[in-house]
XYZ file of C-alpha atoms in Angstrom:
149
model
C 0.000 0.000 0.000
C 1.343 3.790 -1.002
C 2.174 5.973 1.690
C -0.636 8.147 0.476
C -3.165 5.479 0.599
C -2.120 4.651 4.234
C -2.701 8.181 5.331
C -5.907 8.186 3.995
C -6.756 4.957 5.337
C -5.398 6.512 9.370
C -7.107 9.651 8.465
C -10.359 7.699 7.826
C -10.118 5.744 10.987
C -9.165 8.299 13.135
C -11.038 11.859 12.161
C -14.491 10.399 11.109
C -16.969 10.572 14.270
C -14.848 10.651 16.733
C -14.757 13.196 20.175
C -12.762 16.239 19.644
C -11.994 16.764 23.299
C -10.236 12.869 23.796
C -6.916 12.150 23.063
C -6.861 8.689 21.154
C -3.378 7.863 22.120
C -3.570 8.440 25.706
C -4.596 5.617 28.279
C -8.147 5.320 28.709
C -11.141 2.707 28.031
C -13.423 2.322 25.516
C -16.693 0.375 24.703
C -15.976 -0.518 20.882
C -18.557 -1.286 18.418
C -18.056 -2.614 15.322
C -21.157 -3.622 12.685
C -21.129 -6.003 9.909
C -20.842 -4.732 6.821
C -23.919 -5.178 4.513
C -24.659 -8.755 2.690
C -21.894 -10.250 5.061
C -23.215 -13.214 7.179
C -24.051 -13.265 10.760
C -21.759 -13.521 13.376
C -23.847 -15.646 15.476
C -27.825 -16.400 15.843
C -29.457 -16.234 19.347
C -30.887 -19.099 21.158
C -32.295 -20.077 24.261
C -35.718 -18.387 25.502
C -35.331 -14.713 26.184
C -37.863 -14.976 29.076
C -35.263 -17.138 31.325
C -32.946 -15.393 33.633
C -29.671 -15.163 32.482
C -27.750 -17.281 33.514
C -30.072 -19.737 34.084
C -30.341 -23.422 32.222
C -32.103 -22.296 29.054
C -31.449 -18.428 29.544
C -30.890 -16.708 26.009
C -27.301 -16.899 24.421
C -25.509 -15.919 21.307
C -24.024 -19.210 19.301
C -21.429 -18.115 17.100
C -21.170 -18.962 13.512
C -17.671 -20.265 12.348
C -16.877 -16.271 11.475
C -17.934 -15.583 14.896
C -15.359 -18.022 16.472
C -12.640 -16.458 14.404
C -13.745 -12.978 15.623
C -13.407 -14.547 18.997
C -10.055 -15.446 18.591
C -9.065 -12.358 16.868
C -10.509 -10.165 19.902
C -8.439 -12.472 22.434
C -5.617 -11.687 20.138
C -5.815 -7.686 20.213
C -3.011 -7.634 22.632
C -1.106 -8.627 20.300
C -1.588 -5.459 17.889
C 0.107 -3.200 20.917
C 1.487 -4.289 24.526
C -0.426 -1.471 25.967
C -4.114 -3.219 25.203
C -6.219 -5.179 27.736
C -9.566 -7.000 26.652
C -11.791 -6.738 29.517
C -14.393 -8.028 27.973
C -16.679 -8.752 24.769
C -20.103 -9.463 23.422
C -20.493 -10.999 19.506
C -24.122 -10.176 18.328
C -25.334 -11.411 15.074
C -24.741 -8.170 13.565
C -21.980 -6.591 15.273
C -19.582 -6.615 18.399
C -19.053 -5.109 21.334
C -15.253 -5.141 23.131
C -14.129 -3.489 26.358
C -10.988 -2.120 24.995
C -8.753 -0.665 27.514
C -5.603 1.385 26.276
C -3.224 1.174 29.455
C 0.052 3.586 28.077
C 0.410 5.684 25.584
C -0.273 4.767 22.019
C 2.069 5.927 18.906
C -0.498 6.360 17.254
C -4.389 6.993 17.204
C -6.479 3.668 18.402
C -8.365 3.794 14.929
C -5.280 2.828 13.271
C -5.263 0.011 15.331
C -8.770 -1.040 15.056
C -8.153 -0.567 11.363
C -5.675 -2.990 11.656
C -7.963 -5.630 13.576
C -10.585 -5.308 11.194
C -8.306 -5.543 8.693
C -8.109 -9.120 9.551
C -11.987 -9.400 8.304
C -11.865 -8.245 4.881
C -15.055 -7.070 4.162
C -16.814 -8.508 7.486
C -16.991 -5.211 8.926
C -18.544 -2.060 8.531
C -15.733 0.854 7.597
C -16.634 2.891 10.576
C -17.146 2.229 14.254
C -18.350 3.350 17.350
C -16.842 4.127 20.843
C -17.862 5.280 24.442
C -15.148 6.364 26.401
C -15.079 5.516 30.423
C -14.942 9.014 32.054
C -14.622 10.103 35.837
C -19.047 9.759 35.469
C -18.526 6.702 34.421
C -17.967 2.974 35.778
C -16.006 0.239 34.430
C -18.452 -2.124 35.615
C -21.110 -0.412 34.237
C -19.546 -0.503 30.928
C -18.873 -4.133 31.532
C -22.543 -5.277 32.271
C -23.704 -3.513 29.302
C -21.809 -6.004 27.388
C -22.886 -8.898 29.042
């Protein structure tokens, strides 16, 4: 890839939708959320009765697909993009993920390029932009954490 096509690419990832006011290299944690791109199959299917209480025999659960399973592996491999990232933990829907993404130093470069890179892994599985909520001081990691679950 040209250098000029890798800018872009960082520029996409890391200007589109994102907050002004947070520095994207500096520790913090984030509730990712990445979509499937359109006409790509689902990442799991839901089973079990809703109704049940989770946790409970029966309760409803996400089964992954095979591409689901691979996206498993690749989110218990994002350490591996950068020392400085900690999976605390991670939901696959049938259309899209969720990861607890914590940054714990500081990043050379934006997180998007590094999400960029994970998704990378999926060609065409994903949706080109993403999502994030950053944990603030009004904000609880456990909170963050339950949402996922």
């Amino acid at each position: 890839i040209s250098q000029s096509a890798q800018a872009m690419s960082n520029d996409f990832y890391t200007r589109r939708y994102r907050a002004d006011w947070n520095d994207y290299k500096a520790p913090r944690t984030y509730l990712i959320t990445m979509t499937k791109a359109p006409g790509v199959q689902d990442f799991g299917a839901l089973r079990g009765s809703p109704l049940i209480p989770y946790g409970s025999h029966g309760c409803a659960y996400i089964y992954n697909s095979p591409l689901g399973n691979r996206i498993k592996d690749a989110i218990w491999d994002i350490p591996s993009l950068c020392p400085a990232f900690k999976v605390h933990k991670y939901q696959i829907m049938p259309d899209h993920i969720h990861v607890v993404w914590q940054v714990t130093a500081h990043l050379n470069e934006h997180l998007g390029c590094y999400i960029g890179r994970f998704k990378s892994r999926f060609k065409y599985v994903f949706a080109e932009t993403y999502d994030d909520s950053i944990l603030t001081a009004d904000r609880r990691l456990d909170v963050m954490i339950r949402y996922v679950e």
